[in-house]
mmCIF file of C-alpha atoms and ligand atoms in Angstrom:
data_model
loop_
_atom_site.group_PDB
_atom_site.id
_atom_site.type_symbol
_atom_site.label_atom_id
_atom_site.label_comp_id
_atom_site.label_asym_id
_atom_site.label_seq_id
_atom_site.Cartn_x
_atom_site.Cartn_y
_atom_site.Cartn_z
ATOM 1 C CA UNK A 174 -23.519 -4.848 16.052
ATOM 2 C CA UNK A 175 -24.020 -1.349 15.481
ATOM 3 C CA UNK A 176 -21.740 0.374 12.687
ATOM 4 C CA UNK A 177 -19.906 2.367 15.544
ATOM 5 C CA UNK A 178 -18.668 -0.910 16.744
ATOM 6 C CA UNK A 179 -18.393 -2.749 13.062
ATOM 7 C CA UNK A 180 -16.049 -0.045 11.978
ATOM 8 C CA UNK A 181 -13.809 0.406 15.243
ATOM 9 C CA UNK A 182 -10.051 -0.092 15.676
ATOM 10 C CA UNK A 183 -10.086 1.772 18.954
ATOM 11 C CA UNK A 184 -7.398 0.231 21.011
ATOM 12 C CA UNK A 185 -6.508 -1.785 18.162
ATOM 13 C CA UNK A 186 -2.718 -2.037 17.703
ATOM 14 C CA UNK A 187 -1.284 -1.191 14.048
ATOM 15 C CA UNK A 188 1.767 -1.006 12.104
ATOM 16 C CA UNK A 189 2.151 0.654 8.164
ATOM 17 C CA UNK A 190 4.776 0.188 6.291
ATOM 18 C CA UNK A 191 5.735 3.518 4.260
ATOM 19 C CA UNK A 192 3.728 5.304 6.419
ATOM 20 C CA UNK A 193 5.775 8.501 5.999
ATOM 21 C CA UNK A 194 4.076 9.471 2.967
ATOM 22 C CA UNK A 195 1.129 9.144 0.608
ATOM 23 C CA UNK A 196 -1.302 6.581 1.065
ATOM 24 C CA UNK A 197 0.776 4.716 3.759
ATOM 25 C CA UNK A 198 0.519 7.990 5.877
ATOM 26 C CA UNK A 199 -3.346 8.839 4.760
ATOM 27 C CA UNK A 200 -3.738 4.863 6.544
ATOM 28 C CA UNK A 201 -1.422 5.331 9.503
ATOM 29 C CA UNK A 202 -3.713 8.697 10.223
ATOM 30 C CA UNK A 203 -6.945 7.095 9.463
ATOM 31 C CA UNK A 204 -6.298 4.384 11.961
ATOM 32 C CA UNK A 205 -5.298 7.073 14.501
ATOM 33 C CA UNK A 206 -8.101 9.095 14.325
ATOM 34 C CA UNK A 207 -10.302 6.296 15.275
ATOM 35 C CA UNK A 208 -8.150 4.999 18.167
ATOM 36 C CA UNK A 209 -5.472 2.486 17.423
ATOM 37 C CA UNK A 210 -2.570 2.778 18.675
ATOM 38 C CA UNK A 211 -0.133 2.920 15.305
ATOM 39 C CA UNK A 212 3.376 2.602 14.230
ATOM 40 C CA UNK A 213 4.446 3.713 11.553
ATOM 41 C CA UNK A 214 7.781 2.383 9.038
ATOM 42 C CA UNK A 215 9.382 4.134 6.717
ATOM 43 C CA UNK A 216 12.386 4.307 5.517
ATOM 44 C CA UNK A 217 12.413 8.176 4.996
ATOM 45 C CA UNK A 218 13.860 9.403 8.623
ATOM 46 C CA UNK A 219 12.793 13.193 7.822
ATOM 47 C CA UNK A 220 9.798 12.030 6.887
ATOM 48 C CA UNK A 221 8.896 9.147 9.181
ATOM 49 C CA UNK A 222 9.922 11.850 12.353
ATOM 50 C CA UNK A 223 7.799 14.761 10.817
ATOM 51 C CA UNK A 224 4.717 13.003 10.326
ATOM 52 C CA UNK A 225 4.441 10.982 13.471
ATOM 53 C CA UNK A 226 5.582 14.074 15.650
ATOM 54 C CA UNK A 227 2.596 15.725 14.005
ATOM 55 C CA UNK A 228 0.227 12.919 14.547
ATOM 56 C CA UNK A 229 1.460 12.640 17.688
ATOM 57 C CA UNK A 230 0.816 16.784 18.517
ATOM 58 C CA UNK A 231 -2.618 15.634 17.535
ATOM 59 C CA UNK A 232 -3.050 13.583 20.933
ATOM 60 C CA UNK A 233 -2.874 9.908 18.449
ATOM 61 C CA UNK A 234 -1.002 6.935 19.829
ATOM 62 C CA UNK A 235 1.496 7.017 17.049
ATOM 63 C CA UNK A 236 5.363 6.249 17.082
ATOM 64 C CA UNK A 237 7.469 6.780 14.094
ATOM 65 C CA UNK A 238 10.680 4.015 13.313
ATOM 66 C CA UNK A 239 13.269 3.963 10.354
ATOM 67 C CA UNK A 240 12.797 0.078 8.662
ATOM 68 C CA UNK A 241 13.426 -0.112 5.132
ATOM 69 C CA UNK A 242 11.398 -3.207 3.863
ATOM 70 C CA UNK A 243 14.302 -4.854 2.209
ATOM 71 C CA UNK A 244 16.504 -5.192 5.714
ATOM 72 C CA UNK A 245 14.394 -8.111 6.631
ATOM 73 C CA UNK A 246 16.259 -8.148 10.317
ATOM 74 C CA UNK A 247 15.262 -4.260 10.607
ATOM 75 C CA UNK A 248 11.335 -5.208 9.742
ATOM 76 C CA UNK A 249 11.623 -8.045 12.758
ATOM 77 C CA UNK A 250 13.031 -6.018 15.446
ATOM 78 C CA UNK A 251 10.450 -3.204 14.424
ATOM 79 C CA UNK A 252 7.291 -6.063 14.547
ATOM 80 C CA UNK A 253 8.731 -7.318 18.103
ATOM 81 C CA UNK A 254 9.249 -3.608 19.663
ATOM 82 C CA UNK A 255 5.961 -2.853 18.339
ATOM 83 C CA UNK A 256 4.092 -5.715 20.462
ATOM 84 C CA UNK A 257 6.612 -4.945 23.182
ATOM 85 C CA UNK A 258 4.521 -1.535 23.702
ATOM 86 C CA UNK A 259 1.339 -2.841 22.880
ATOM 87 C CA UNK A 260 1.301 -6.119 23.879
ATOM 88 C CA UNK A 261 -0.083 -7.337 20.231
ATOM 89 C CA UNK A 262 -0.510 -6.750 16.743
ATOM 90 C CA UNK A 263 -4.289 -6.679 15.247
ATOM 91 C CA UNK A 264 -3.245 -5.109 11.740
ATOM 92 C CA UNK A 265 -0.945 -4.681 9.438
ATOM 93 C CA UNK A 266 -1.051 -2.788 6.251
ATOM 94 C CA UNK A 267 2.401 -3.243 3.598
ATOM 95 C CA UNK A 268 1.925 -0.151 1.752
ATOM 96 C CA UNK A 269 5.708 0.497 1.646
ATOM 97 C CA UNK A 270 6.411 0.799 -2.434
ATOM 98 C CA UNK A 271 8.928 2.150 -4.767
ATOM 99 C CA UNK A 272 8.523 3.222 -8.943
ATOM 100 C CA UNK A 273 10.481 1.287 -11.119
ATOM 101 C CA UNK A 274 11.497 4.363 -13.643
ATOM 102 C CA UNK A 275 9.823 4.775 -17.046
ATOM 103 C CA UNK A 276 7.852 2.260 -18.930
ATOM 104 C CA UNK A 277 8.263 1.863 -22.635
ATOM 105 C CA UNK A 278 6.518 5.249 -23.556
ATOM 106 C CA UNK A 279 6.833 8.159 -22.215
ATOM 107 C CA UNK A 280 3.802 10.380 -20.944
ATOM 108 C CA UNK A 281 0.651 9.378 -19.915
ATOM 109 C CA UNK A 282 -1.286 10.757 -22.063
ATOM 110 C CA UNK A 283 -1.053 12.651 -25.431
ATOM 111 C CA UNK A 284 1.234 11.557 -28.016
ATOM 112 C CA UNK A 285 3.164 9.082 -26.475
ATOM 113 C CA UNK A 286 5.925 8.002 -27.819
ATOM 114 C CA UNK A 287 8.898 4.795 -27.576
ATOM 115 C CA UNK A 288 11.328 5.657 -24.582
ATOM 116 C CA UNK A 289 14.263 3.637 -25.450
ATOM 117 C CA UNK A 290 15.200 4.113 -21.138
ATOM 118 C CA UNK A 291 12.018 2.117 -20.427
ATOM 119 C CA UNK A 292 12.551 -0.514 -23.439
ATOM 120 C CA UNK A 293 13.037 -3.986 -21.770
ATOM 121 C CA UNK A 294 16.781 -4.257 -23.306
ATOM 122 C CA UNK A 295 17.414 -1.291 -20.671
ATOM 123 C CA UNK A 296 16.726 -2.613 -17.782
ATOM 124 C CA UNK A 297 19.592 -3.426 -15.456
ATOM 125 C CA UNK A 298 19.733 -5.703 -12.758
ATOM 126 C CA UNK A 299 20.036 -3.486 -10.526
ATOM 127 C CA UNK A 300 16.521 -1.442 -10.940
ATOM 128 C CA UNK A 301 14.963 -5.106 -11.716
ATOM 129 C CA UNK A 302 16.266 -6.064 -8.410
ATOM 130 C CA UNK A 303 15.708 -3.290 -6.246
ATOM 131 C CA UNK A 304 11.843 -2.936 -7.226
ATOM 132 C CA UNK A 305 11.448 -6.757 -6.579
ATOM 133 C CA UNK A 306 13.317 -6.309 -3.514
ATOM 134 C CA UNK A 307 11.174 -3.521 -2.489
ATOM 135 C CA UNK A 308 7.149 -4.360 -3.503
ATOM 136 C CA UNK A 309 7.524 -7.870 -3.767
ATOM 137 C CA UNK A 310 10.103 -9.135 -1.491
ATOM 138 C CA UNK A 311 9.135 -6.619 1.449
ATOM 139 C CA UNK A 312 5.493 -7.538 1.438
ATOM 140 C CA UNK A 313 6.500 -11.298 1.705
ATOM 141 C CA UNK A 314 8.780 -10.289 4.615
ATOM 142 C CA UNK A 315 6.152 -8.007 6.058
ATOM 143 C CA UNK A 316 3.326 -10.923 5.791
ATOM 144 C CA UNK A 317 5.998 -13.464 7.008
ATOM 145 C CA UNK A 318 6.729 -11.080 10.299
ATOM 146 C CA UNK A 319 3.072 -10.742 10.883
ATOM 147 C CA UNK A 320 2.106 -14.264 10.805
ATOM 148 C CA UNK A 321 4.735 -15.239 13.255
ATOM 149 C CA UNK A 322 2.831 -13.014 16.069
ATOM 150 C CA UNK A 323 -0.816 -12.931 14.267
ATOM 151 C CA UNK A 324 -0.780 -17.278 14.344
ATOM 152 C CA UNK A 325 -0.465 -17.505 18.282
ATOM 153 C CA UNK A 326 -3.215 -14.996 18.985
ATOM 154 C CA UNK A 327 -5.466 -16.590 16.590
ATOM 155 C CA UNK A 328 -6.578 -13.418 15.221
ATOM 156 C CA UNK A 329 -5.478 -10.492 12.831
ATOM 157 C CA UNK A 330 -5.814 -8.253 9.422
ATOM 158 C CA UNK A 331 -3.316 -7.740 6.604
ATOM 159 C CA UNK A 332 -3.920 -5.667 4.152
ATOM 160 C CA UNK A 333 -1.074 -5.206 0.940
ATOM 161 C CA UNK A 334 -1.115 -2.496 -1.019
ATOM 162 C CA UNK A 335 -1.153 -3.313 -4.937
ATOM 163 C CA UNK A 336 -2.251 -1.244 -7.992
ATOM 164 C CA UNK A 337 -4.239 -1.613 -10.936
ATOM 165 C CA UNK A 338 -1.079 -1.892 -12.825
ATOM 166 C CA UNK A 339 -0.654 -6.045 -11.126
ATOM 167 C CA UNK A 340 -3.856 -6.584 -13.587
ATOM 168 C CA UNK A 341 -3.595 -4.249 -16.426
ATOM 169 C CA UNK A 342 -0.895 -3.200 -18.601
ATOM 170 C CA UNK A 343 0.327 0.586 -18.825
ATOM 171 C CA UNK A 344 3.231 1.305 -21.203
ATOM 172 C CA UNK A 345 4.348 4.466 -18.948
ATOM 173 C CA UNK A 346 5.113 1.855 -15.995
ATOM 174 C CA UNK A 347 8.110 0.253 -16.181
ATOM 175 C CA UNK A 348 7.381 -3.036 -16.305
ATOM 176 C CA UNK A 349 9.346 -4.784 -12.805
ATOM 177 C CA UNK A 350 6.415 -2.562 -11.053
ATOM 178 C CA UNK A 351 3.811 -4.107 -12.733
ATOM 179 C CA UNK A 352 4.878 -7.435 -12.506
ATOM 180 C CA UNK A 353 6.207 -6.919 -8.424
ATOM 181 C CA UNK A 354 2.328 -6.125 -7.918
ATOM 182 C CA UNK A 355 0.909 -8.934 -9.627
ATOM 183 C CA UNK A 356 3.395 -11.005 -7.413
ATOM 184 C CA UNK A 357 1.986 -9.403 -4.586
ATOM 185 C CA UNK A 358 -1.602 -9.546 -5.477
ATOM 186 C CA UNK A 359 -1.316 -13.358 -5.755
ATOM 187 C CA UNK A 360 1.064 -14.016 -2.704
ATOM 188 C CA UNK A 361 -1.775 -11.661 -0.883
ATOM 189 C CA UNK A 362 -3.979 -15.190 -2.096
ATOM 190 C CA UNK A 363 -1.621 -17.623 -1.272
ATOM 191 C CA UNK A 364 -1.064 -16.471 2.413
ATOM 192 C CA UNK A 365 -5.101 -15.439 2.953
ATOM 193 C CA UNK A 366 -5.988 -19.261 2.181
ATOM 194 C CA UNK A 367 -2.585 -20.224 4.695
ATOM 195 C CA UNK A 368 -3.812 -18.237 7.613
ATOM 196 C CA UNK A 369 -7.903 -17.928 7.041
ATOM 197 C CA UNK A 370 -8.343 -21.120 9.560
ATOM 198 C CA UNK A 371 -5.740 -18.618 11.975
ATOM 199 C CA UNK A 372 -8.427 -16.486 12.206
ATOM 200 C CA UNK A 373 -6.444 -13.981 10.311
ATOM 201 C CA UNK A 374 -7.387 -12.140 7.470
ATOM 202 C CA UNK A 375 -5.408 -10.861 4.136
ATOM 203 C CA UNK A 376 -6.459 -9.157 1.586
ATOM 204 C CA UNK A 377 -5.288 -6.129 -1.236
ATOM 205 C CA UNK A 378 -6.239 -2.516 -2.336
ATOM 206 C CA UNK A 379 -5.569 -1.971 -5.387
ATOM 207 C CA UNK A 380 -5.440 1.901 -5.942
ATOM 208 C CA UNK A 381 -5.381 3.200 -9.676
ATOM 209 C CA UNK A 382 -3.660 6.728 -9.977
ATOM 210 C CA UNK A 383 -3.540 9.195 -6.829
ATOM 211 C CA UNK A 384 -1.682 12.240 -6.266
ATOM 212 C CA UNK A 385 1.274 10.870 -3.570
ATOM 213 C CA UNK A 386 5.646 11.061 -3.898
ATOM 214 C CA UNK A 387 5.779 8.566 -5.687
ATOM 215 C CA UNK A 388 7.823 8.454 -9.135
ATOM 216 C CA UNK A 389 9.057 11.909 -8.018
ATOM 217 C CA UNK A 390 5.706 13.210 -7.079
ATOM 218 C CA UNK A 391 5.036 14.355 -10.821
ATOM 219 C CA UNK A 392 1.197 13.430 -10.027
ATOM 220 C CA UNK A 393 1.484 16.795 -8.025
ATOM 221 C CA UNK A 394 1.426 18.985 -11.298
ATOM 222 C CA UNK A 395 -1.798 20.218 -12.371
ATOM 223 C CA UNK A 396 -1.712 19.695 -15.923
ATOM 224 C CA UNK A 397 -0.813 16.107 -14.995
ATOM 225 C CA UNK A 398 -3.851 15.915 -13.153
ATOM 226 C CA UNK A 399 -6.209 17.639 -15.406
ATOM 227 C CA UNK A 400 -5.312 15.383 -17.936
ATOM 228 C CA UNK A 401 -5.540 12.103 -15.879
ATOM 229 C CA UNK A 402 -9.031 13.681 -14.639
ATOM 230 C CA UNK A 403 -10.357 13.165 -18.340
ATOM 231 C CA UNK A 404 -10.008 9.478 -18.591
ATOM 232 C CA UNK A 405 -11.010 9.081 -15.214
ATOM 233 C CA UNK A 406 -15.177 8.294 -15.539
ATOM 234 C CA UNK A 407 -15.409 10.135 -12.168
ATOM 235 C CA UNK A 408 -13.540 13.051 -13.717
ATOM 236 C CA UNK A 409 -11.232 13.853 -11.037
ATOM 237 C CA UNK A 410 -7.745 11.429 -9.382
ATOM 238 C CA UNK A 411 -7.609 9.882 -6.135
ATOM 239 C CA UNK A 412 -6.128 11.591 -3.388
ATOM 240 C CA UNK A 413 -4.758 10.182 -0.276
ATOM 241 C CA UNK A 414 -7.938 10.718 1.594
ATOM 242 C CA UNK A 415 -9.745 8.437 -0.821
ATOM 243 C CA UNK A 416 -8.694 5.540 0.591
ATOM 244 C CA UNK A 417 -9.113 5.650 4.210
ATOM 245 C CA UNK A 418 -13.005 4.603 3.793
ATOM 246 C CA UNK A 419 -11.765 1.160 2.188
ATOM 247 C CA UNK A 420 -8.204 1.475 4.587
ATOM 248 C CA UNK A 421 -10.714 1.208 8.109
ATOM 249 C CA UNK A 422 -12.842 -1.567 6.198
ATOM 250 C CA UNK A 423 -10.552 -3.637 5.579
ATOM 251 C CA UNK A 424 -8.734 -3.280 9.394
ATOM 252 C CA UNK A 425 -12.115 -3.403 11.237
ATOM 253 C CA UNK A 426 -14.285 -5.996 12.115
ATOM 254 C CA UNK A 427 -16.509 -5.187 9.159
ATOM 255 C CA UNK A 428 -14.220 -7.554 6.987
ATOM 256 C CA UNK A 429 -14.411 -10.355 9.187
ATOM 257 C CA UNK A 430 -15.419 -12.986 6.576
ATOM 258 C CA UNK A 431 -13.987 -11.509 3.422
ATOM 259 C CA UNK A 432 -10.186 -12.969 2.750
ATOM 260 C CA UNK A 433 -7.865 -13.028 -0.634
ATOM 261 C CA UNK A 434 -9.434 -10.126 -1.768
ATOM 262 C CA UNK A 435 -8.024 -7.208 -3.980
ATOM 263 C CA UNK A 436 -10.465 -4.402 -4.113
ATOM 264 C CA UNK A 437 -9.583 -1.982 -6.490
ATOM 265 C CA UNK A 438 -10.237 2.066 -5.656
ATOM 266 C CA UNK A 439 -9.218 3.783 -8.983
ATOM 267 C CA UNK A 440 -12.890 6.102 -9.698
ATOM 268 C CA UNK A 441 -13.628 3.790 -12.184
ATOM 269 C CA UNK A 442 -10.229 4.207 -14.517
ATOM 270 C CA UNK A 443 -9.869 0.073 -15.382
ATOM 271 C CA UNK A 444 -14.069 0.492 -16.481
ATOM 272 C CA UNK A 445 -12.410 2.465 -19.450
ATOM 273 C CA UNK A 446 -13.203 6.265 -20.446
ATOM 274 C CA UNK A 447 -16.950 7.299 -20.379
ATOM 275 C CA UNK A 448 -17.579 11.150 -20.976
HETATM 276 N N1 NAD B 171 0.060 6.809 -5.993
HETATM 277 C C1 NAD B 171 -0.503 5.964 -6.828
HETATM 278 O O1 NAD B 171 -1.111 6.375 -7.838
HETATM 279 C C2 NAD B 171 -0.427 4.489 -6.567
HETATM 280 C C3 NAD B 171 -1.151 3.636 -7.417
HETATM 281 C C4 NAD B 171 -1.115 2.282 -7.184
HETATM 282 C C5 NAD B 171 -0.376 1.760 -6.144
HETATM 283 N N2 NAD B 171 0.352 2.598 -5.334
HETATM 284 C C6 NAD B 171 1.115 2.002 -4.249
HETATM 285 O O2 NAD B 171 0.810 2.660 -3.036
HETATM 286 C C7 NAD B 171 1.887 2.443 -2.128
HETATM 287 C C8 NAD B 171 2.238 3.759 -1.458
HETATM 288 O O3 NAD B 171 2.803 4.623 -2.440
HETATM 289 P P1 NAD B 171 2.423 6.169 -2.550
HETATM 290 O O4 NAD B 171 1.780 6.375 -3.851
HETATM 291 O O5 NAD B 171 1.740 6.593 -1.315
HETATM 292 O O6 NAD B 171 3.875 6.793 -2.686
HETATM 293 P P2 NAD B 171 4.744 7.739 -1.728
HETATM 294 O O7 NAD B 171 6.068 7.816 -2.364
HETATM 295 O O8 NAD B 171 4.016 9.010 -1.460
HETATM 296 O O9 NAD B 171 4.842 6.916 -0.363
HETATM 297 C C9 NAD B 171 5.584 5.724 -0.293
HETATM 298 C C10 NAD B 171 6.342 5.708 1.023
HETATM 299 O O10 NAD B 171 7.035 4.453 1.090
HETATM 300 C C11 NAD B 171 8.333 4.710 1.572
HETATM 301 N N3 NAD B 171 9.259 3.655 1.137
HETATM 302 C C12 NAD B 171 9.802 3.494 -0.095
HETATM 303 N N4 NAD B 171 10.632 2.447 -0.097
HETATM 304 C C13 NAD B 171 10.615 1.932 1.160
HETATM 305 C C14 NAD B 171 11.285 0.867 1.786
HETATM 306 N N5 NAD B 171 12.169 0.123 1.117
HETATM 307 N N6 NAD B 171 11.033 0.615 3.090
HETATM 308 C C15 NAD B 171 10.156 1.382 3.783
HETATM 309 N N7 NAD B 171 9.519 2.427 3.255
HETATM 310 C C16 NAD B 171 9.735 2.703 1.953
HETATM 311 C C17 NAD B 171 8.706 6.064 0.989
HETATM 312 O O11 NAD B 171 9.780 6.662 1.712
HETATM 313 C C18 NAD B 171 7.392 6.808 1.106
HETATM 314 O O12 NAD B 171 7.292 7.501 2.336
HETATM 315 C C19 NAD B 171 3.019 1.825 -2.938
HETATM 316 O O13 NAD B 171 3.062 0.443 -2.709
HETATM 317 C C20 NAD B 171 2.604 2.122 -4.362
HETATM 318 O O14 NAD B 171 3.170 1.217 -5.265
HETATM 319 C C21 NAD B 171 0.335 3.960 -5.531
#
């Protein structure tokens, strides 16, 4: 098979979950521009209607819909309109992900110091809950409402977003994040060995730190970035771009025989500091 055809989703249909934004949206477009036919969740409407309008100006076969993750009856009507118009569903990315607030320090970098608003005693329920509800929860539901269409055909990719922070500890993160992605990195296992003799694939991308809206988008500010950039042994963050290389991969029939898989794209942060 020539790479042309290895790497193709042309005609492939798609749907991304937090696509309005970030790394959900640098996904949604890289599936576009090579020919599937994508939908894209979010549940920013501003957002979600922006960046599919655009898409769509761009002559893509991309429609935008308002799910938030969490309404589990939302994310089913979304999955069944979605194969309504194309007839199936070959791949599914849940990339949809909140913050959870501050960790137990504050700052990144620098003199960090205790943050009693991170400290474990000051966690409510509420927060607790909602990031569950959000990056754990909503992948399950997204995984569970892909099966139910993916099983019958006998064929299919999911992909979950996760994040260096399922595997490794970092004090700044609050810690419901860290442990919602580690929930999700091994349910991503779980479900790949349930659905590998489907034909269907799941596996994980595990992205260290890129400049997106999340946590209020303070990865946007230079100094933030300058100073992430040091401990980064390629010297520079991620941006959304980085990841549609590893995004098309994993959706095209490249990965055919690779399942439970989280494949981490962070520029080498986990390896530890070099120069
Ligand atoms: N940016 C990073 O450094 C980084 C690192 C590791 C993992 N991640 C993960 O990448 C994923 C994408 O985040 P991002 O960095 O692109 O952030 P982002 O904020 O730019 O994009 C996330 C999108 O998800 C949407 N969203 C939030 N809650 C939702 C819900 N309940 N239902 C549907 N949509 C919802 C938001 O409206 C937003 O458009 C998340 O799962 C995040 O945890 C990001």
């Amino acid at each position: 098979m020539k790479c042309a055809e290895l790497f193709s989703v042309a005609g492939q249909s798609a749907i991304v979950t937090g696509a309005g934004s970030g790394l959900g949206l640098a996904i949604a477009e890289a599936l576009a521009e090579n020919g599937a036919r994508v939908v894209l969740l979010d549940v920013d409407a501003g957002r979600i209607a922006a960046e599919s309008a655009r898409l769509a100006g761009r002559g893509y076969a991309v429609r935008g819909a308002v799910v938030d993750v969490s309404d589990h009856a939302a994310l089913e009507r979304a999955f069944d309109a979605a194969v309504a118009s194309h007839g199936r569903l070959d791949i599914v990315f849940a990339n949809a992900g909140i913050d959870s607030g501050p960790g137990f320090v504050s700052g990144w970098f620098g003199a960090r110091t205790r943050n009693p608003a991170g400290a474990l005693e000051s966690y409510s329920d509420e927060r607790w809950n909602r990031v569950i509800d959000v990056n754990l929860t909503g992948v399950f539901a997204t995984l569970r409402a892909a099966a139910r269409i993916m099983k019958p055909q006998r064929s299919g990719r999911l992909i979950v977003t996760t994040s260096v922070a399922g595997y490794q500890c970092e004090p700044a993160i609050g810690s419901a994040y860290m442990a919602a992605k580690a929930g999700a990195a091994h349910l991503m296992r779980c479900v790949a060995q349930e659905l590998a003799a489907f034909n269907i694939t799941v596996n994980a991308i595990a992205p260290g730190f890129f400049v997106t809206n999340i946590g209020g988008g303070h990865a946007h500010n230079p100094e933030v970035q300058r100073a992430m950039a040091q401990v980064m042994p390629m010297h520079r963050v991620g941006f959304p771009g980085d990841i549609k290389g590893l995004a098309l991969f994993l959706a095209s029939p490249a990965s055919a025989y690779l399942t439970g898989q989280q494949i981490t794209i962070d520029g080498g942060w986990t390896l530890g500091p070099a120069d």
